[in-house]
Short mmCIF file of C-alpha atoms in Angstrom, two decimals:
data_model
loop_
_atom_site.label_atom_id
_atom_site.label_comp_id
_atom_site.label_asym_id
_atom_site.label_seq_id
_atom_site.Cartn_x
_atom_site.Cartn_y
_atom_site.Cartn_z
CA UNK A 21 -31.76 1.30 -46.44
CA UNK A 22 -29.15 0.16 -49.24
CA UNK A 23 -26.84 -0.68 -47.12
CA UNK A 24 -29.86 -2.58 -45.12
CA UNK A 25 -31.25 -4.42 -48.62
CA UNK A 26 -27.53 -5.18 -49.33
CA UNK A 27 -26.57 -7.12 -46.57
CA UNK A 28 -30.07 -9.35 -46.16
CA UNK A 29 -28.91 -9.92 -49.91
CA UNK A 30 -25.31 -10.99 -48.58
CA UNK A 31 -27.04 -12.83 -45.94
CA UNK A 32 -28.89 -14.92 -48.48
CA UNK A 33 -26.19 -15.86 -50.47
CA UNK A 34 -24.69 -16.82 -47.66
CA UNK A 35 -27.12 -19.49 -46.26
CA UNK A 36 -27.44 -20.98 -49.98
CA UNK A 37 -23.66 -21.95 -50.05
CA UNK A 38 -23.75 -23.47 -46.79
CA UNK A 39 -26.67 -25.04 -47.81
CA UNK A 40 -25.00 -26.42 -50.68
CA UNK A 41 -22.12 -27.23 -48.66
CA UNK A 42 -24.51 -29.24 -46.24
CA UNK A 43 -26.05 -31.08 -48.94
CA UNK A 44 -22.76 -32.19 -50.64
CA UNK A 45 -21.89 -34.01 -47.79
CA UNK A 46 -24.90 -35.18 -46.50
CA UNK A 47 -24.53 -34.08 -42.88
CA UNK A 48 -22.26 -37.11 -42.03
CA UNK A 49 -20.03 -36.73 -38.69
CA UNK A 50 -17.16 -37.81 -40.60
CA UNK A 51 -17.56 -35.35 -43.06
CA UNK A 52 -17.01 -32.03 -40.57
CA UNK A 53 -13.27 -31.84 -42.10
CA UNK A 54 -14.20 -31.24 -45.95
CA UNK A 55 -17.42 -29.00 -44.90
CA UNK A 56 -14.73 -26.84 -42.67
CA UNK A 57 -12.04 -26.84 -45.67
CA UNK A 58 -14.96 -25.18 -47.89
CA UNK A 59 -16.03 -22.69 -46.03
CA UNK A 60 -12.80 -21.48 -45.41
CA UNK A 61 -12.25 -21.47 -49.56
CA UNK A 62 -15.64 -19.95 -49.88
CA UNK A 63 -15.27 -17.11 -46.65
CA UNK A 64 -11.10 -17.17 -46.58
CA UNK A 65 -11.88 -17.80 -42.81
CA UNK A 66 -14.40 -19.37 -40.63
CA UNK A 67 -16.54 -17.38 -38.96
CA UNK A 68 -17.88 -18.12 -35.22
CA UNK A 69 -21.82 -17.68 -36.38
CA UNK A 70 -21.06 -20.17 -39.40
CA UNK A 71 -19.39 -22.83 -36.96
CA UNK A 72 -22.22 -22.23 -34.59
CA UNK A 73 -24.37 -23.27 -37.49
CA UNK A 74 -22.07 -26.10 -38.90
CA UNK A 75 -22.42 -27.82 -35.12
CA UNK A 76 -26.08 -27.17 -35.16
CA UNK A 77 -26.71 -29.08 -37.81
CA UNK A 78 -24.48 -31.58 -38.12
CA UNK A 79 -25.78 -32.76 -34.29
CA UNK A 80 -22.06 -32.15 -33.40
CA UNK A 81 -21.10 -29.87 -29.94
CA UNK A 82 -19.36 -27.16 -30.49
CA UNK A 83 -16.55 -27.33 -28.67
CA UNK A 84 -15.75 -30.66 -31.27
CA UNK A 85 -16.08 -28.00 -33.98
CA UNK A 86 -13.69 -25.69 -32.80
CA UNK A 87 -11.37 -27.70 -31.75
CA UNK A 88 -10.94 -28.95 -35.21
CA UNK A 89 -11.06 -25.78 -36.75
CA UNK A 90 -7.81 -25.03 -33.89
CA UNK A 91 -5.95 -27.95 -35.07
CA UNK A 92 -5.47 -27.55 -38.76
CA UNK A 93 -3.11 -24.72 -39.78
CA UNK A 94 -5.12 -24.58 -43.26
CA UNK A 95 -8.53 -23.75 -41.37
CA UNK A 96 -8.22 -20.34 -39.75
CA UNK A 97 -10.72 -18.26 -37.35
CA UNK A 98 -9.31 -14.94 -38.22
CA UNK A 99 -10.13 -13.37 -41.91
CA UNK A 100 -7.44 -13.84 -44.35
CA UNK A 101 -6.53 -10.75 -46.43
CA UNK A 102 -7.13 -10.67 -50.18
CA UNK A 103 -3.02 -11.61 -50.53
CA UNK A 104 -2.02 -14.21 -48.52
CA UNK A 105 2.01 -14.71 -47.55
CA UNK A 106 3.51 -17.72 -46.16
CA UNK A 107 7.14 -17.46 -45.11
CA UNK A 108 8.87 -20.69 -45.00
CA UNK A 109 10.87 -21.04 -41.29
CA UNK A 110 11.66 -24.44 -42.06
CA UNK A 111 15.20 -25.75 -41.06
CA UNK A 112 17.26 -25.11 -44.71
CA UNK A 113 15.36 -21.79 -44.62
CA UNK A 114 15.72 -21.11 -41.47
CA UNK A 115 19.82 -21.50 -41.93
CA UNK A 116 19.61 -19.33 -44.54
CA UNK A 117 17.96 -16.35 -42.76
CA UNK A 118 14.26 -16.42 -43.10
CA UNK A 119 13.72 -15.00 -39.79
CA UNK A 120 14.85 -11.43 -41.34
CA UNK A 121 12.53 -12.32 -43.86
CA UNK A 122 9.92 -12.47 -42.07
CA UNK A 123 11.03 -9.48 -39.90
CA UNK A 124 10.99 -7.49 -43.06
CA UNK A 125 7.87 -8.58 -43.82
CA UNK A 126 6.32 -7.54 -40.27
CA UNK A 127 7.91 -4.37 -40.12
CA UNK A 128 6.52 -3.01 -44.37
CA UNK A 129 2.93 -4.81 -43.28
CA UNK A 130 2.72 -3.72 -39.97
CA UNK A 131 1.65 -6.98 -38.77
CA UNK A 132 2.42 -10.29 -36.93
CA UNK A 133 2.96 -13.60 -38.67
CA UNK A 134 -0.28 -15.58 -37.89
CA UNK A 135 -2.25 -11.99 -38.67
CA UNK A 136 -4.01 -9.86 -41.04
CA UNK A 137 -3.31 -6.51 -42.04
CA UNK A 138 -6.14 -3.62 -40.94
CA UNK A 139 -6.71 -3.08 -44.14
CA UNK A 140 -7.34 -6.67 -45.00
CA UNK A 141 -5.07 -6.65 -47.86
CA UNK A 142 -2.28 -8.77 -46.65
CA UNK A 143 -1.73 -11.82 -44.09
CA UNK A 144 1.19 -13.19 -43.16
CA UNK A 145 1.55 -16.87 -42.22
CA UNK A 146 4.92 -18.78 -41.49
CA UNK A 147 5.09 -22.26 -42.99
CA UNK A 148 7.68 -25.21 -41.70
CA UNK A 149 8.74 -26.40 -45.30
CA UNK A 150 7.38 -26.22 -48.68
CA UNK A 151 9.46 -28.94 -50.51
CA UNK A 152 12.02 -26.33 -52.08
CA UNK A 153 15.16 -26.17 -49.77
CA UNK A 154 17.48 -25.27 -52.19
CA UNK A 155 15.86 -22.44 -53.30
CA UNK A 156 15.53 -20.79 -49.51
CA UNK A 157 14.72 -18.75 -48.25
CA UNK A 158 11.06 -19.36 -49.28
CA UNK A 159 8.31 -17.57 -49.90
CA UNK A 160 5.13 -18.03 -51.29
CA UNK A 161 2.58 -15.56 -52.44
CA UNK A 162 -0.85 -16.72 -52.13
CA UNK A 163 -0.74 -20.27 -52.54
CA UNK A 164 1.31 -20.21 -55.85
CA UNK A 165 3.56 -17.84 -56.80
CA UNK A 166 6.76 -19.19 -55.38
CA UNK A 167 9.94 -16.52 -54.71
CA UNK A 168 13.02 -18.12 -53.77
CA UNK A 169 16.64 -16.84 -52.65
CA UNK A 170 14.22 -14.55 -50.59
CA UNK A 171 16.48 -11.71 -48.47
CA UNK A 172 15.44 -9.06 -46.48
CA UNK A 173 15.92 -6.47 -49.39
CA UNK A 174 13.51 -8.10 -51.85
CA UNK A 175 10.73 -8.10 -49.23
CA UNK A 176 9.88 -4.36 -50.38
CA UNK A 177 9.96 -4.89 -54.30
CA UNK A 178 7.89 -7.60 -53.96
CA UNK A 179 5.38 -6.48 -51.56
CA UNK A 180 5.11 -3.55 -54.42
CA UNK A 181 4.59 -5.86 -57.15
CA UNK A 182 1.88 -7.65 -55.47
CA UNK A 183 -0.07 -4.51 -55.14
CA UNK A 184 0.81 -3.11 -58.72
CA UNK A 185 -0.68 -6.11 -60.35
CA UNK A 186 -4.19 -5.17 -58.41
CA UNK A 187 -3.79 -1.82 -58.65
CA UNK A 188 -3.47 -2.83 -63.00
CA UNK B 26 -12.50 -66.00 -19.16
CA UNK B 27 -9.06 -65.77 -19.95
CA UNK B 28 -6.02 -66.67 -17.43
CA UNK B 29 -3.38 -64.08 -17.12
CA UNK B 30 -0.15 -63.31 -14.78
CA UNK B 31 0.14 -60.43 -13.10
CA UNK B 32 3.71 -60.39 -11.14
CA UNK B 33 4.11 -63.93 -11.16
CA UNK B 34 0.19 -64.37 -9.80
CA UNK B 35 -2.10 -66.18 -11.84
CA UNK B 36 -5.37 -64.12 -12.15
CA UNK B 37 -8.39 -64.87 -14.00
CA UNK B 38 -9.54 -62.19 -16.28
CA UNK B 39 -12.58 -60.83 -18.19
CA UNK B 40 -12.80 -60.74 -22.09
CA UNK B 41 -12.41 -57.18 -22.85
CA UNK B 42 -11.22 -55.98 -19.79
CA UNK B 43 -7.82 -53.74 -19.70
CA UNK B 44 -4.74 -54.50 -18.18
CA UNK B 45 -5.28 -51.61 -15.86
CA UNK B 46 -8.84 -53.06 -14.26
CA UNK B 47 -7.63 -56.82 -14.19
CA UNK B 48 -4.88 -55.78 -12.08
CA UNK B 49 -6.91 -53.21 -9.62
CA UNK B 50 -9.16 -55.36 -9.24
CA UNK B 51 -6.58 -57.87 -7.61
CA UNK B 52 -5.30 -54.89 -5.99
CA UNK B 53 -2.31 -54.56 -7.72
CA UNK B 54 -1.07 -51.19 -7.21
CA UNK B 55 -0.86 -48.81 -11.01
CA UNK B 56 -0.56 -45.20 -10.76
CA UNK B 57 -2.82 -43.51 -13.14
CA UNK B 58 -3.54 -39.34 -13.94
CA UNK B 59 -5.52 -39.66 -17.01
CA UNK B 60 -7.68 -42.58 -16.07
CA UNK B 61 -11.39 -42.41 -15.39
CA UNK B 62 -13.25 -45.29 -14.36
CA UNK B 63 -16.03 -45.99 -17.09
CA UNK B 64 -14.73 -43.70 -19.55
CA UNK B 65 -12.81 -43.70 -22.55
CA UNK B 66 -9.30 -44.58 -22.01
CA UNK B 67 -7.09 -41.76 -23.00
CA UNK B 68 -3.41 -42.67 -22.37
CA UNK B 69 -2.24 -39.40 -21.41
CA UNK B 70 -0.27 -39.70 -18.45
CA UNK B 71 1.46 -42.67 -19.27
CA UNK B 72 1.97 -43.04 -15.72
CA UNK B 73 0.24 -46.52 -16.10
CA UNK B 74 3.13 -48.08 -18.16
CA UNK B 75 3.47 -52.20 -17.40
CA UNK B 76 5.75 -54.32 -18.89
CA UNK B 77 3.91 -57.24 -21.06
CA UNK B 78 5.38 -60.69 -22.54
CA UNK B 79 8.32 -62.71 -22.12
CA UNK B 80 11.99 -62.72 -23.05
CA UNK B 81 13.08 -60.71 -26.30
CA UNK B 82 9.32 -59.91 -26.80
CA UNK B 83 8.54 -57.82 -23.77
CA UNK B 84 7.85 -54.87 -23.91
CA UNK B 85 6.19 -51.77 -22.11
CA UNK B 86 2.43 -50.94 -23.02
CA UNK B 87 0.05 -48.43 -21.03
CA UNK B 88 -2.08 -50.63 -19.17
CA UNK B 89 -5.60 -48.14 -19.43
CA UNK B 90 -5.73 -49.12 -22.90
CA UNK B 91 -4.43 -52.58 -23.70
CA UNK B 92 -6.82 -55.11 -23.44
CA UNK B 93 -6.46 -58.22 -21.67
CA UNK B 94 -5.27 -61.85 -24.08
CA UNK B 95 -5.18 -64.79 -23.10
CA UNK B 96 -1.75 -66.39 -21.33
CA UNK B 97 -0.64 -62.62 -21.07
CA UNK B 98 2.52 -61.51 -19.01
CA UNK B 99 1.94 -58.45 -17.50
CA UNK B 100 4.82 -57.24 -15.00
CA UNK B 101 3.56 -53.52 -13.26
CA UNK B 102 6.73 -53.00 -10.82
CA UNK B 103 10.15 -53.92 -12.88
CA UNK B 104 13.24 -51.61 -12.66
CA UNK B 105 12.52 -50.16 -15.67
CA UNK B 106 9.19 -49.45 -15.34
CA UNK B 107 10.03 -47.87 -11.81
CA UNK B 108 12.87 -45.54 -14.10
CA UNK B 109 9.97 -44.51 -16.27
CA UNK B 110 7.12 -43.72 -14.05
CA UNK B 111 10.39 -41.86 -11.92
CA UNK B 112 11.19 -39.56 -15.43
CA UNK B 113 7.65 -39.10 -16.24
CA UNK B 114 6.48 -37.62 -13.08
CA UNK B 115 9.30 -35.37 -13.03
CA UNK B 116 7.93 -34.13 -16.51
CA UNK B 117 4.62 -33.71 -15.19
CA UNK B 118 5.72 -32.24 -12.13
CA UNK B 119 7.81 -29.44 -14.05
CA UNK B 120 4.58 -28.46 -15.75
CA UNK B 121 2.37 -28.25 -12.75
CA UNK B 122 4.13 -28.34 -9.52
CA UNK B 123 1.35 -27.26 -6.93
CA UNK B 124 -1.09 -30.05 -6.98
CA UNK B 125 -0.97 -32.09 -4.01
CA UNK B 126 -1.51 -35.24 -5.82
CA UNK B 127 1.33 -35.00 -7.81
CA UNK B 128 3.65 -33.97 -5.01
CA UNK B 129 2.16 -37.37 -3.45
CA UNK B 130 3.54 -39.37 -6.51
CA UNK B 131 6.94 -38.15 -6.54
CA UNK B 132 7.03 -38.57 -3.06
CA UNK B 133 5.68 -42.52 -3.48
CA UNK B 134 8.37 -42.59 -6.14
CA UNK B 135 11.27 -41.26 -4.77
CA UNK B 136 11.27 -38.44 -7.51
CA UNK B 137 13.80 -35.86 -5.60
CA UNK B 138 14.85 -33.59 -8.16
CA UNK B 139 12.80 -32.06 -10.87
CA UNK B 140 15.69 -31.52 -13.98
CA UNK B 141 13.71 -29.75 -15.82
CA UNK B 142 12.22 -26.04 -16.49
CA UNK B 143 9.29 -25.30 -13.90
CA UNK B 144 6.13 -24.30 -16.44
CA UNK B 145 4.07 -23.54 -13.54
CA UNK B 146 1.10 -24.25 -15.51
CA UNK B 147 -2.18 -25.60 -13.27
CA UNK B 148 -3.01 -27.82 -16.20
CA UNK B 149 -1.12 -31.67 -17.45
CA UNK B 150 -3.62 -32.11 -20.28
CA UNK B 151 -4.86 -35.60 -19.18
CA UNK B 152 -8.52 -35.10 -20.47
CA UNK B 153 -10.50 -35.99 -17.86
CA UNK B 154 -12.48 -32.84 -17.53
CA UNK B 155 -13.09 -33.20 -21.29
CA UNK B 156 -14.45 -36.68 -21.09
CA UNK B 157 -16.32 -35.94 -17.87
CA UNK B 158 -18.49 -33.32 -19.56
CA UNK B 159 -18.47 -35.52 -22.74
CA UNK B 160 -19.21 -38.91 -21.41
CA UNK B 161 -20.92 -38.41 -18.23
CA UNK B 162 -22.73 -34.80 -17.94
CA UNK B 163 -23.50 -35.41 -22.07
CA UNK B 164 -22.58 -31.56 -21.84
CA UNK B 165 -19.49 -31.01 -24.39
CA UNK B 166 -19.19 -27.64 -23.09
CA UNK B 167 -15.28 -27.56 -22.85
CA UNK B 168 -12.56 -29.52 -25.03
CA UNK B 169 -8.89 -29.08 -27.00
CA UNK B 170 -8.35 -26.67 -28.62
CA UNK B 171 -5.19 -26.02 -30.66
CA UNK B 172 -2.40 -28.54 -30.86
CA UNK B 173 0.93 -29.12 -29.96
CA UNK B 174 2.27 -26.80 -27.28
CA UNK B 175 -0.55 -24.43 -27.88
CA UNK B 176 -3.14 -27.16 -27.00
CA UNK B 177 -5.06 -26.20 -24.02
CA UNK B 178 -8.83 -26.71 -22.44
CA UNK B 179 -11.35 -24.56 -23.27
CA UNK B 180 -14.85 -23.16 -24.30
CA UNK B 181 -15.20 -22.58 -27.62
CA UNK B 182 -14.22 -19.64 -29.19
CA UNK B 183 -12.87 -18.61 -25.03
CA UNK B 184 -16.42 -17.74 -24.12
CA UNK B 185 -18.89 -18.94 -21.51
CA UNK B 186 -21.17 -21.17 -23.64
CA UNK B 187 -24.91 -22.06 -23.46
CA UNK B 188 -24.07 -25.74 -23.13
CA UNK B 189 -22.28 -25.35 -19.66
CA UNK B 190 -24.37 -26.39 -16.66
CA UNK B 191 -22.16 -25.29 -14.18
CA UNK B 192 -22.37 -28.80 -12.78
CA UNK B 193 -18.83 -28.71 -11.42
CA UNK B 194 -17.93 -31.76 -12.29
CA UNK B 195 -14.74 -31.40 -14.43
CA UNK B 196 -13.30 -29.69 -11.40
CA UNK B 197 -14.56 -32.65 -9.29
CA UNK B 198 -12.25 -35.24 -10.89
CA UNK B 199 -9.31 -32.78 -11.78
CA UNK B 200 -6.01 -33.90 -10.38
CA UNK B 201 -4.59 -30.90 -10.35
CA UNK B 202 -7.30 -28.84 -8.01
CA UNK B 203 -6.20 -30.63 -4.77
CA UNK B 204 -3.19 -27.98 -3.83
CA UNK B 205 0.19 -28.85 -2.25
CA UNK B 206 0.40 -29.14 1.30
CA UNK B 207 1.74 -26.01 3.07
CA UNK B 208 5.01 -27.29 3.42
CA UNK B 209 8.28 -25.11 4.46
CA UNK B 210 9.02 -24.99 0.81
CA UNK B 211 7.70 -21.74 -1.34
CA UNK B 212 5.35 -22.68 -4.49
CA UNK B 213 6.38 -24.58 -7.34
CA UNK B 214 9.06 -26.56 -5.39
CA UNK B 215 9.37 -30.55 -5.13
CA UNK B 216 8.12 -30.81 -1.44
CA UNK B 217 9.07 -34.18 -0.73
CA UNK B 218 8.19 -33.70 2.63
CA UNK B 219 6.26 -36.87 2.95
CA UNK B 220 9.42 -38.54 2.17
CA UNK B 221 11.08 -37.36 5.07
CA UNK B 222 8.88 -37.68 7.61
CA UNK B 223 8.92 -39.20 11.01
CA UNK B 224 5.85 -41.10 11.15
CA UNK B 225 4.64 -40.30 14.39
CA UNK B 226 1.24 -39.49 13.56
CA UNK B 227 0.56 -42.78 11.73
CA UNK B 228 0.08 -44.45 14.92
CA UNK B 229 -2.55 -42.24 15.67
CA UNK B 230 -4.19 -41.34 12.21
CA UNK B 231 -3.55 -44.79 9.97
CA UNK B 232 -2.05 -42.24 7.61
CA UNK B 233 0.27 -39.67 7.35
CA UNK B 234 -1.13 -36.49 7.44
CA UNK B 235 1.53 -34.60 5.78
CA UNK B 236 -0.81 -31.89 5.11
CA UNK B 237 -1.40 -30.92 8.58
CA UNK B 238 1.24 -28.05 9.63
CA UNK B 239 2.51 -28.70 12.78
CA UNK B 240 2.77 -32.97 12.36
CA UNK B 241 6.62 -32.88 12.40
CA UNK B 242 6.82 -32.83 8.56
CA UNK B 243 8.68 -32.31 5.86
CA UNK B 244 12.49 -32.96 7.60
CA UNK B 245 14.63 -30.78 4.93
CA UNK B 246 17.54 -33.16 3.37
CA UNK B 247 20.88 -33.28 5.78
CA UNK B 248 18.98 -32.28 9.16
CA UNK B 249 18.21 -34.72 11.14
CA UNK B 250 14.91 -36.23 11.45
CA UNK B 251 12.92 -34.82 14.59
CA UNK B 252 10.57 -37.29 16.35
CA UNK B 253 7.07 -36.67 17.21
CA UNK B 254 7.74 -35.20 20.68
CA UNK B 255 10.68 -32.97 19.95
CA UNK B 256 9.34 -30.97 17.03
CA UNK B 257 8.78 -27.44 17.82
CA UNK B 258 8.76 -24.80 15.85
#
């Protein structure tokens, strides 16, 4: 029954921030971009049921919805872990070895760039540039913590230093 | 009304009209993938390509999409427009080789060589189902999704959706559902065999029937063409 009371609670919540999300924008057709880009900062992801509701009442199909929410790399269908990891493949960074980077990365996660871990701690996102070629390989720890002169053998400390500072 | 040329012809024209219906309507001959009559223009295919102005200024525009001025130049057959339609059905051709309509085109064309990597895909992305269920069944049950080389059609989230009527229609007015003619060559190849053949059957038919088996077809490059009578197989 807790677990019941819990998630009508969670359900709630819910439907007040896309409330609030609706009413910020006023339900304009032009504004399905900015109402996408906060739910995914409010739910990490976008879930089917919310888009279902997003289309609903914003009089838009669905299929307009999602293929919105396809086309932008920052809007994403699957749930982002807690830490998220982008991996810069651009072409200085690429020169410079990111792809064993990212390897590296793949193999200690156990995951696939583009994916989640199981534990939804960790996802792991490639990126084409982020403006810093001279310090590649890049990579960037959850939108700001920026690690350059990346190599294969400083994928470990780092993945443990990420999960020190949460475990502090 | 506004006075244009088409090939040296002067035509009159509608305000607001494309290039494209001006010139169909006088019968001048543009090939077109992505075009659907009373639609939104899309400008896909590109396959609709027409050279416009005069001198230094010309230059090539796709005609679905480029409305009609006055004292416009449009040319829809130059060499270079013949080169690019030639290149751009080979593209679409290495994507999806087995739709009949395509085959048609290169053959039309002269395209005899495809250059590139076969895809084998039974999709070229020219919208029309899209704005068929958009625009006409008022449906939006299919649509992009993704971008760049991962854009494809589809439902959303893959699934069959509530929205879908099952009218058929986006398969009505897909180009690619109309499959190549059963000619000696295996799937996937440039068949080409309306390029090659004796017409012997036009006499009879008006047309040529290239996807009937047995009508003396597809002559292979080097052999020499068989008449109507001689063919047997």
């Amino acid at each position: 029954m807790k677990i019941l009371k819990g998630h009508g609670a969670m359900m709630k919540r819910e439907e007040i921030m896309l409330e609030k999300i609706f009413k910020k924008y006023k339900l304009q057709k032009s504004a399905l971009v900015p109402v996408l880009q906060d739910i995914q900062a409010e739910y990490g992801y976008l879930p089917e049921d919310v888009l279902r509701q997003v289309a609903r009442k914003m009089k838009i199909s669905l299929i307009e919805v999602f293929g919105v929410a396809t086309f932008y790399k920052s809007l994403s269908l699957i749930p982002r872990g807690r830490h998220h990891i982008q991996v810069c493949t651009g072409t200085a960074c690429h020169v410079r070895g990111a792809k064993r980077v990212l390897e590296e990365f793949e193999r200690d996660l156990c995951t696939c760039a583009g994916q989640t871990t199981e534990d939804q701690e960790f996802s792991l996102e490639t990126v084409n540039c982020v403006g810093a070629c001279a310090l590649g390989p890049m990579v960037i720890v959850d939108g700001g913590k920026y690690h350059g002169h990346m190599t294969a053998t400083k994928v470990k400390p780092c993945i443990r230093k990420i999960t020190r500072k949460e475990a502090e | 009304m506004l006075n244009i040329t088409i090939n040296g012809a002067e035509v009159k024209a509608q305000e607001g009209a494309t290039i494209l219906e001006v010139a169909r309507d006088y019968g001048f001959y543009i090939p077109t993938l992505c075009y659907l009559e009373g639609h939104d223009s899309y400008g896909a295919c590109r396959l609709c390509i027409v050279e416009i102005g005069e001198g230094s200024r010309r230059r090539v525009v796709t005609s679905c999409n480029y409305p009609v001025e006055e004292g416009l130049s449009v040319q829809t057959d130059t060499k270079k427009i013949i080169g690019h339609r030639k290149l751009l059905i080979e593209l679409i051709l290495s994507r999806a080789p087995n739709s009949k309509t395509l085959q048609d085109l290169a053959s039309y064309y002269g395209v005899e060589k495809i250059r590139f990597k076969n895809k084998n895909d039974d999709c070229i992305l020219c919208g029309k189902c899209v704005r068929m269920c958009n625009e006409q069944m008022q449906s939006g049950a299919i649509g992009f999704v993704g971008r760049g080389k991962n854009l494809k059609i589809s439902t959303p989230f893959s699934k069959a959706n509530e929205v879908c009527r099952n009218c058929g229609a986006c398969m009505y007015i897909c180009p690619m559902v109309e499959v190549q003619c059963r000619g000696p060559k295996t799937t996937g190849d440039l068949c080409n065999g309306c390029l090659r053949v004796t017409p012997t059957c036009v006499e009879v038919y008006d047309r040529q029937m290239c996807y009937v088996e047995d009508c003396g077809t597809c002559v292979r490059p080097g052999s020499k063409p068989t008449g109507g009578k001689s063919q047997k197989k």
